[in-house]
Tab-separated table of C-alpha atoms and ligand atoms in Angstrom:
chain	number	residue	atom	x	y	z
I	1	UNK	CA	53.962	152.024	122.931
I	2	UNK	CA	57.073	153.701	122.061
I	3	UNK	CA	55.535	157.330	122.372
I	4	UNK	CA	54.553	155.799	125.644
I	5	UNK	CA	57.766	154.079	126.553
I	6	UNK	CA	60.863	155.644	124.639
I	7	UNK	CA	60.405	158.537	124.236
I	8	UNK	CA	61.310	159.554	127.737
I	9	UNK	CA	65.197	157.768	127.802
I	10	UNK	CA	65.158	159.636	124.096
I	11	UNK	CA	64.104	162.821	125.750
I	12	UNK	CA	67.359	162.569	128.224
I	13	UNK	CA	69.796	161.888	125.353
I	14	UNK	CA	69.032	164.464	123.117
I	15	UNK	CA	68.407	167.286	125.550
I	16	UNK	CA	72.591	168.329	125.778
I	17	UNK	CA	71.924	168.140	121.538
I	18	UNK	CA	68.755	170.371	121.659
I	19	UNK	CA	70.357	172.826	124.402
I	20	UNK	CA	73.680	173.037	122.154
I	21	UNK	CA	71.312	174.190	119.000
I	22	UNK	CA	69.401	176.932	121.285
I	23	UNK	CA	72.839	178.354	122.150
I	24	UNK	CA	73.759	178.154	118.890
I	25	UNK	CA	70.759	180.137	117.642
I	26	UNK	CA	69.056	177.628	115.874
I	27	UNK	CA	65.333	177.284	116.022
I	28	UNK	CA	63.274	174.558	116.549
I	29	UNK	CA	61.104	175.524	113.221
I	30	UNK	CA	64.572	175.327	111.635
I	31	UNK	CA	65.058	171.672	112.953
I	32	UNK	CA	61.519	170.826	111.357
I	33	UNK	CA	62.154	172.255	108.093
I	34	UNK	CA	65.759	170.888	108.346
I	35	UNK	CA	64.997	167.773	109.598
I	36	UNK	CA	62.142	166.844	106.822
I	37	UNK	CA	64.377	167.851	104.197
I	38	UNK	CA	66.846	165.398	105.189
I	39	UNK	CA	64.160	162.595	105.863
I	40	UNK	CA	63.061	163.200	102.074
I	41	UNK	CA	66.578	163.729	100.549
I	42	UNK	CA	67.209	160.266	101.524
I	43	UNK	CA	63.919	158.583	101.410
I	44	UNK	CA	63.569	160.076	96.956
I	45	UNK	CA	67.328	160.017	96.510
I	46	UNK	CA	68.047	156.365	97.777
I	47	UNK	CA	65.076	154.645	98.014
I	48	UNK	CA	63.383	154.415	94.329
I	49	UNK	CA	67.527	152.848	93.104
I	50	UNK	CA	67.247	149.950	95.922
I	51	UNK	CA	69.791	151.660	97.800
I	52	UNK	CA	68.260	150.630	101.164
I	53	UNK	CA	70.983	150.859	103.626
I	54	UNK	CA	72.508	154.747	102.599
I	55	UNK	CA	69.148	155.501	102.139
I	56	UNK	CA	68.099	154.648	105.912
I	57	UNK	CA	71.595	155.591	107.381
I	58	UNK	CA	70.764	159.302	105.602
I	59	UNK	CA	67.049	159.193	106.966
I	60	UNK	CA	67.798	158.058	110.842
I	61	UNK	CA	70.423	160.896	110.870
I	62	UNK	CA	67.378	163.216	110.396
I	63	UNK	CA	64.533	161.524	111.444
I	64	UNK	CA	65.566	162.318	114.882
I	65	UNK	CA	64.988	166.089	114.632
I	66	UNK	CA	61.274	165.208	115.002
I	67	UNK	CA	62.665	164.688	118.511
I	68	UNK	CA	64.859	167.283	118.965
I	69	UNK	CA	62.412	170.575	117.707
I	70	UNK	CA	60.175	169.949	119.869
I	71	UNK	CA	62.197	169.512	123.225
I	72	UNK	CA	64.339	172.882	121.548
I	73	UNK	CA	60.547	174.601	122.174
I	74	UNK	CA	59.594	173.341	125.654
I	75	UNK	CA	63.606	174.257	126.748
I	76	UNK	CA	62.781	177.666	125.452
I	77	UNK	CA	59.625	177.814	126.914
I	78	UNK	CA	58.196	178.647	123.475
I	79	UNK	CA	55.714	175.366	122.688
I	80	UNK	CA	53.360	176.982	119.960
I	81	UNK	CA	50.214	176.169	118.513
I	82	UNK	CA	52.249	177.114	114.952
I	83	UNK	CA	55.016	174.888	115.732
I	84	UNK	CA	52.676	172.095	116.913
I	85	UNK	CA	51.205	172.706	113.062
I	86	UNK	CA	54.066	172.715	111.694
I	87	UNK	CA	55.823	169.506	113.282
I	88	UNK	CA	52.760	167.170	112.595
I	89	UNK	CA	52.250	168.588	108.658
I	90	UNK	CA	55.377	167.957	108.396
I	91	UNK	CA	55.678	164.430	109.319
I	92	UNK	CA	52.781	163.511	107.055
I	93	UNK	CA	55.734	164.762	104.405
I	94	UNK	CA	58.229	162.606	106.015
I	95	UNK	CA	55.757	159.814	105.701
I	96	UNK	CA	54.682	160.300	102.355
I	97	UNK	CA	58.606	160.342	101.347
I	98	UNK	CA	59.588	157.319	103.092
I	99	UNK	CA	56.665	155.098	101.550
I	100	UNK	CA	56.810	156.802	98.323
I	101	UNK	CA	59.880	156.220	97.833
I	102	UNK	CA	60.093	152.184	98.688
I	103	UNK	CA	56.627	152.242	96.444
I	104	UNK	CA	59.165	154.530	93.523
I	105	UNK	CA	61.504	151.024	93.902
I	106	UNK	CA	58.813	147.936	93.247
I	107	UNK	CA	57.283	149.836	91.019
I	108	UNK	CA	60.225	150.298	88.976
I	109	UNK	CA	63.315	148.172	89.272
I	110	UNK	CA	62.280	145.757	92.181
I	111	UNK	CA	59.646	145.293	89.724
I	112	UNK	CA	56.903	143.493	92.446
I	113	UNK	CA	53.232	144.389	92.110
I	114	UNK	CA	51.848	143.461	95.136
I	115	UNK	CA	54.693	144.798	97.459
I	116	UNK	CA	54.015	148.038	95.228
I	117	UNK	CA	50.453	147.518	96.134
I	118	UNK	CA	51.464	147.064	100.175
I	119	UNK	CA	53.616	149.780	100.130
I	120	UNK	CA	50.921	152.404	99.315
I	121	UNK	CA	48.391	150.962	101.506
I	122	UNK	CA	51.329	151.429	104.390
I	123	UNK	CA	51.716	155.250	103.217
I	124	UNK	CA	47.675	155.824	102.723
I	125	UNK	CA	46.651	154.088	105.906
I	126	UNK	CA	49.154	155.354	108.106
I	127	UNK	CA	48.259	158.695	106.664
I	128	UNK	CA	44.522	158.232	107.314
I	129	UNK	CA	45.550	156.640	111.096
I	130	UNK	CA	46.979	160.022	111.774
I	131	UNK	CA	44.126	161.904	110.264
I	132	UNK	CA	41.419	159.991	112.403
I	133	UNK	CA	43.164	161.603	115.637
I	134	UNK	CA	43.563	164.994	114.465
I	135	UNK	CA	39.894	165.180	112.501
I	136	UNK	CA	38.571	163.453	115.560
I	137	UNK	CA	40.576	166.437	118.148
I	138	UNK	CA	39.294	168.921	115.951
I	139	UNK	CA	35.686	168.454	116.770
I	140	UNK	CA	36.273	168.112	120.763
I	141	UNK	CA	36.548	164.424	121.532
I	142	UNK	CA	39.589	163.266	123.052
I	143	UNK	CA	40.348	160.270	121.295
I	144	UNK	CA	41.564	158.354	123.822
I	145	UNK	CA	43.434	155.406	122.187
I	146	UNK	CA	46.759	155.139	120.593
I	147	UNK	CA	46.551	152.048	118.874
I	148	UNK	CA	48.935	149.100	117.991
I	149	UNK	CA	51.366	150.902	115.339
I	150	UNK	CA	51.559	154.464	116.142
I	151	UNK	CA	54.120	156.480	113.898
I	152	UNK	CA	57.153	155.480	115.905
I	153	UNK	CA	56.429	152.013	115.449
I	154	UNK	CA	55.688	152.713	111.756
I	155	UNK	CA	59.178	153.963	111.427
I	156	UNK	CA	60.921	151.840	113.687
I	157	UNK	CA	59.917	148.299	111.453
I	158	UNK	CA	60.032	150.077	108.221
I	159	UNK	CA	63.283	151.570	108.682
I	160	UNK	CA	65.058	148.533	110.640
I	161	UNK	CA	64.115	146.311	108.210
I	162	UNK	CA	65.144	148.583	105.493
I	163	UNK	CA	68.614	149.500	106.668
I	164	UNK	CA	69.478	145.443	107.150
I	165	UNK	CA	67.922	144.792	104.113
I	166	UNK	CA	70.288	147.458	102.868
I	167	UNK	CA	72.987	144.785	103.639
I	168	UNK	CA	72.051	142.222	100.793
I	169	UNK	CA	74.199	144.397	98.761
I	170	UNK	CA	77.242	144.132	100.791
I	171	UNK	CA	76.673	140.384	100.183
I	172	UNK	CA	74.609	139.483	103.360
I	173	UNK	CA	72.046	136.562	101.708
I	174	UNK	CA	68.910	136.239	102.341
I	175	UNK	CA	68.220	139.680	104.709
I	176	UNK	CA	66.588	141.759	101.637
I	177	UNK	CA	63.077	139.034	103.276
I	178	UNK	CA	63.297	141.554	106.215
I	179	UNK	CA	61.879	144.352	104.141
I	180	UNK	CA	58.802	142.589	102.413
I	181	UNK	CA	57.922	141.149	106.201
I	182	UNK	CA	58.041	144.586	107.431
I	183	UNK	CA	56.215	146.264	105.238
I	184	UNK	CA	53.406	143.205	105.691
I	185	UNK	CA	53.462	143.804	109.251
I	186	UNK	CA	53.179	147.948	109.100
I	187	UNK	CA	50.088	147.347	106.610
I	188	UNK	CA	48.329	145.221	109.245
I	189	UNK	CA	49.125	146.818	112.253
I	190	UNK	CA	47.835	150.119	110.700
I	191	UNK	CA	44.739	148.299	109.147
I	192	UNK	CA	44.315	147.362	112.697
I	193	UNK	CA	45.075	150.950	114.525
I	194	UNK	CA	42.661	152.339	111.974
I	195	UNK	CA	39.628	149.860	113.051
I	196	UNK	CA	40.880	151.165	117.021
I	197	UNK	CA	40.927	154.305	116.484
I	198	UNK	CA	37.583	154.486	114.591
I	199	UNK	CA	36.002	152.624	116.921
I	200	UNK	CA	37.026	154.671	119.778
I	201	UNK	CA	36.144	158.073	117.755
I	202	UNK	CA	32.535	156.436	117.287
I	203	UNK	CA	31.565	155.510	120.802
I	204	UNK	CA	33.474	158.891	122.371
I	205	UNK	CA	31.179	160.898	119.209
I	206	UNK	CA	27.753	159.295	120.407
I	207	UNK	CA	29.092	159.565	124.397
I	208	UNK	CA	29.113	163.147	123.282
I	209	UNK	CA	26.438	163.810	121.313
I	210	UNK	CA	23.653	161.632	123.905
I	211	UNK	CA	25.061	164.006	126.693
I	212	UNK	CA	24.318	166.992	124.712
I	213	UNK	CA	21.040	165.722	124.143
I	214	UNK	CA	20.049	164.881	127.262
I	215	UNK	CA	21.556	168.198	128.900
I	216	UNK	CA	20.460	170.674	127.027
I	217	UNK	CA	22.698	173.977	126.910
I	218	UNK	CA	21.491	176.750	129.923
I	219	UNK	CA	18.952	173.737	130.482
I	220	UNK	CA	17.903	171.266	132.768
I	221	UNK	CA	18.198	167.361	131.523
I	222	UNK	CA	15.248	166.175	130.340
G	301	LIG	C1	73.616	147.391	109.870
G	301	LIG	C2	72.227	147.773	110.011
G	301	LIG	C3	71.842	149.025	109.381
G	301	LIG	C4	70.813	149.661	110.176
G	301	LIG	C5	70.493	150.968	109.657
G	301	LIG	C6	69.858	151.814	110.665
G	301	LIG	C7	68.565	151.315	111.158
G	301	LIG	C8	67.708	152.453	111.532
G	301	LIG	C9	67.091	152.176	112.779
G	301	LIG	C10	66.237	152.874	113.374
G	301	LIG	C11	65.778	154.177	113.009
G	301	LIG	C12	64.547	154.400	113.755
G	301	LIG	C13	64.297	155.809	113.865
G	301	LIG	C14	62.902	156.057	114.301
G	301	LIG	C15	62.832	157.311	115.025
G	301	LIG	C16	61.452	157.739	115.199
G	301	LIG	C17	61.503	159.029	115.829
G	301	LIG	C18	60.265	159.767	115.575
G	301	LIG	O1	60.143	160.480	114.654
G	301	LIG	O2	59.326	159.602	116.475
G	301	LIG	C19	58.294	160.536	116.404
G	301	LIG	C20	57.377	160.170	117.483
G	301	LIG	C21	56.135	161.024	117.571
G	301	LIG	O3	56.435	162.376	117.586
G	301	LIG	P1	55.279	163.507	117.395
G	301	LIG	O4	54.514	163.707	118.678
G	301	LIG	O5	55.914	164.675	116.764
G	301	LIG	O6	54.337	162.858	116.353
G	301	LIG	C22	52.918	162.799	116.384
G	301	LIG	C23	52.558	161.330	116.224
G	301	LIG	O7	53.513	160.766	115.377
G	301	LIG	C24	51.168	161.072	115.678
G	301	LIG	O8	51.256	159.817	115.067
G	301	LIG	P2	50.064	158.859	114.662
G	301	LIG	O9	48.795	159.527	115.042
G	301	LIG	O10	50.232	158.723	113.205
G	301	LIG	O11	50.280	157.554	115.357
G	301	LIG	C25	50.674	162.075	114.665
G	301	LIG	O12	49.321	161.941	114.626
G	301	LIG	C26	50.985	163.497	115.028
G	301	LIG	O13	50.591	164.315	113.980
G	301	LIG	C27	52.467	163.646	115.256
G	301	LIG	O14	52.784	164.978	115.525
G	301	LIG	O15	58.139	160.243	118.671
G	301	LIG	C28	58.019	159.204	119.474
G	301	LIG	O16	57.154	158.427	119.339
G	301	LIG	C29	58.991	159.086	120.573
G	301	LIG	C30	59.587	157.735	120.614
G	301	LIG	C31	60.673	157.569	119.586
G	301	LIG	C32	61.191	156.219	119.637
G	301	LIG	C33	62.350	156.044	118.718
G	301	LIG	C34	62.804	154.665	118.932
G	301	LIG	C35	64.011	154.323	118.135
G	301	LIG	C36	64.285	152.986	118.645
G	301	LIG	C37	65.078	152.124	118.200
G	301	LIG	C38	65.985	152.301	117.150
G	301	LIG	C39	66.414	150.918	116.882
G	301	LIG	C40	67.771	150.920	116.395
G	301	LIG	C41	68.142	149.583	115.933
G	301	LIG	C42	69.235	149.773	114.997
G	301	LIG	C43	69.870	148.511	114.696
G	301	LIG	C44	71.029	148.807	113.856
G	301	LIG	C45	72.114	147.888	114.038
G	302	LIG	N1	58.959	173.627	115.410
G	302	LIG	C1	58.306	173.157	116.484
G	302	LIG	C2	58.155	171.795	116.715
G	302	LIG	C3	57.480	171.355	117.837
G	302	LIG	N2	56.963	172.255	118.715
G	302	LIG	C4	56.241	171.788	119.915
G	302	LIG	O1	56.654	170.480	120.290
G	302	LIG	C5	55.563	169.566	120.220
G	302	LIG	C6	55.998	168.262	119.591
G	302	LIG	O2	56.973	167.705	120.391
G	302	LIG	P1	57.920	166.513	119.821
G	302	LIG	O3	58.782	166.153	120.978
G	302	LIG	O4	57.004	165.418	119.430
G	302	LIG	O5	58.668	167.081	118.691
G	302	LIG	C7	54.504	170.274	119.386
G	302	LIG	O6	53.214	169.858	119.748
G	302	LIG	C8	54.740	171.738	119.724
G	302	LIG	O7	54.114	172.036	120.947
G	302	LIG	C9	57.127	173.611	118.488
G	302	LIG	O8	56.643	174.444	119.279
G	302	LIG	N3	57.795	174.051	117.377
G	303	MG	MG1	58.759	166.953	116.654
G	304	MG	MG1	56.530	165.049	114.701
C-alpha cells in the first residue's frame, strides 16, 4: 500500500537530494552500501542497550537511501540488473539488522521470552515474504499480489513504534506498550502476506504449468 501510494510524493522530495549526489559524483551503489551501513550501525549499536529512540533517529536518517539509489539510477539512466541485486540483498541485511537487533534487547536486558520469540518470527517471516516473490519471479510467474505488510509497512510500524517508545526514557509513561503492539502486529500481518503470497504463487504455478500442458511447445493443444 505504501509502495503503491507513497512512494510517488517520496519520489518528488528526494529527487533535488538524489540529483545533488549525481553532481556530486556519488553513485547510487555508493548510497546502497552507504545507506545499509548506516541502517545496521544503528539498528546493532542502539538497539540490543534499549536505546530505542537514537537508535531509530540514526536508522530513518539512512533508511531513506533505499529511496534515493534507486531514483540516483533511473536520473542517470543507468537502472541495472546489478544494482537491482544489489539494492534488494541488501535490504534483507537491513532487515536482518533491525530485527536482530530488537531480538539482541529481549533477549538480553529487556529480558522477555516471548517478545524475543515475536521478534524473530518478524525478521524470519518477513525474510521468507520477500523470498516467496523473488523465488516465485525467478521461475517466470508474475506474482501478482503484494500483500497486507509489504517491507515499507514492515518498517514504517516497527520503526514508529520504536522511536516513541524511545521516549519512555525521556520520562514519557506508558509509550514503551507501542513497541510490543507493533511488533504483534508486523508478525501477523506478515504471517498473513505469507499465506497471500503463497497462495497466489500456487494458483499462478498450476495456471502455468496446465497451459503448458495443454499447448504443447511447436504443438497444437491437445
Ligand atoms: C518523537 C518520536 C520519535 C520518532 C522517531 C522517528 C520515527 C521514524 C519514523 C519513520 C521511519 C520510517 C521510515 C521507513 C522508510 C521506508 C523506506 C523504504 O525503505 O522503503 C523501501 C520500499 C521498497 O523499496 P524497494 O523496491 O527497494 O524494495 C523491494 C521491496 O521492499 C520488496 O519487499 P517485500 O517483498 O519484502 O514486501 C522486496 O521483495 C524487494 O527485494 C525490495 O527490493 O519503498 C517503498 O515502499 C516506497 C514507499 C516508502 C514509504 C515511506 C513512508 C514513510 C512514511 C511515514 C513516516 C512516518 C513518520 C512518522 C514520524 C512520526 C515522528 C514524530
Ligand atoms: N544501486 C542501485 C540501486 C537501485 N537500482 C535500481 O533501482 C531499482 C530500485 O529502486 P528503488 O527506488 O526501490 O530504490 C532497482 O530495481 C534497480 O533497477 C540501481 O540500478 N542501482
Ligand atoms: Mg533502493
Ligand atoms: Mg530496496
Amino acid at each position: 500500500m505504501l509502495n503503491k501510494y507513497a512512494r510517488a510524493f517520496f519520489t518528488r522530495v528526494l529527487t533535488p537530494f538524489a540529483a545533488l549526489l549525481i553532481r556530486l559524483g556519488v553513485s547510487p551503489d555508493a548510497v546502497t552500501l552507504t545507506g545499509t551501513a548506516g541502517v545496521c550501525a544503528g539498528a546493532l549499536v542502539f538497539y540490543p542497550r534499549g536505546e530505542f529512540f537514537w537508535g531509530t533517529v540514526v536508522i530513518t536518517l539512512f533508511v531513506f537511501s533505499d529511496l534515493v539509489d534507486g531514483n540516483m539510477a533511473r536520473q542517470l539512466g543507468r537502472s541495472s540488473r546489478w544494482g537491482a541485486f544489489l539494492d534488494s540483498t541488501l535490504d534483507r541485511v537491513a532487515d536482518g539488522a533491525i530485527f536482530g537487533g530488537l531480538t539482541l534487547w529481549y533477549a538480553g536486558r529487556g529480558d522477555d521470552n516471548v517478545l524475543c520469540a515475536v521478534t524473530i518470527f518478524c525478521l524470519a517471516s518477513g525474510q521468507v515474504v520477500s523470498y516467496t516473490k523473488a523465488r516465485g519471479e525467478s521461475i517466470g510467474l508474475p506474482v501478482n499480489v503484494n500483500g497486507l505488510v509489504e517491507r515499507a509497512e514492515r518498517l514504517v510500524i516497527s520503526l514508529v513504534a520504536c522511536g516513541f517508545s524511545g521516549l519512555h526514557k525521556f520520562g514519557v509513561p506508558h509509550i514503551d506498550i507501542l513497541l510490543p503492539i507493533a511488533l504483534w502486529i508486523v508478525a501477523v500481518g506478515s504471517a498473513v502476506t505469507l499465506v497471500q503470497r503463497v497462495v497466489t504463487v500456487r494458483r499462478e504455478a498450476a495456471e502455468a504449468d496446465a497451459g503448458e500442458r495443454t499447448v504443447p511447445q511447436g504443438g497444437e493443444a491437445r
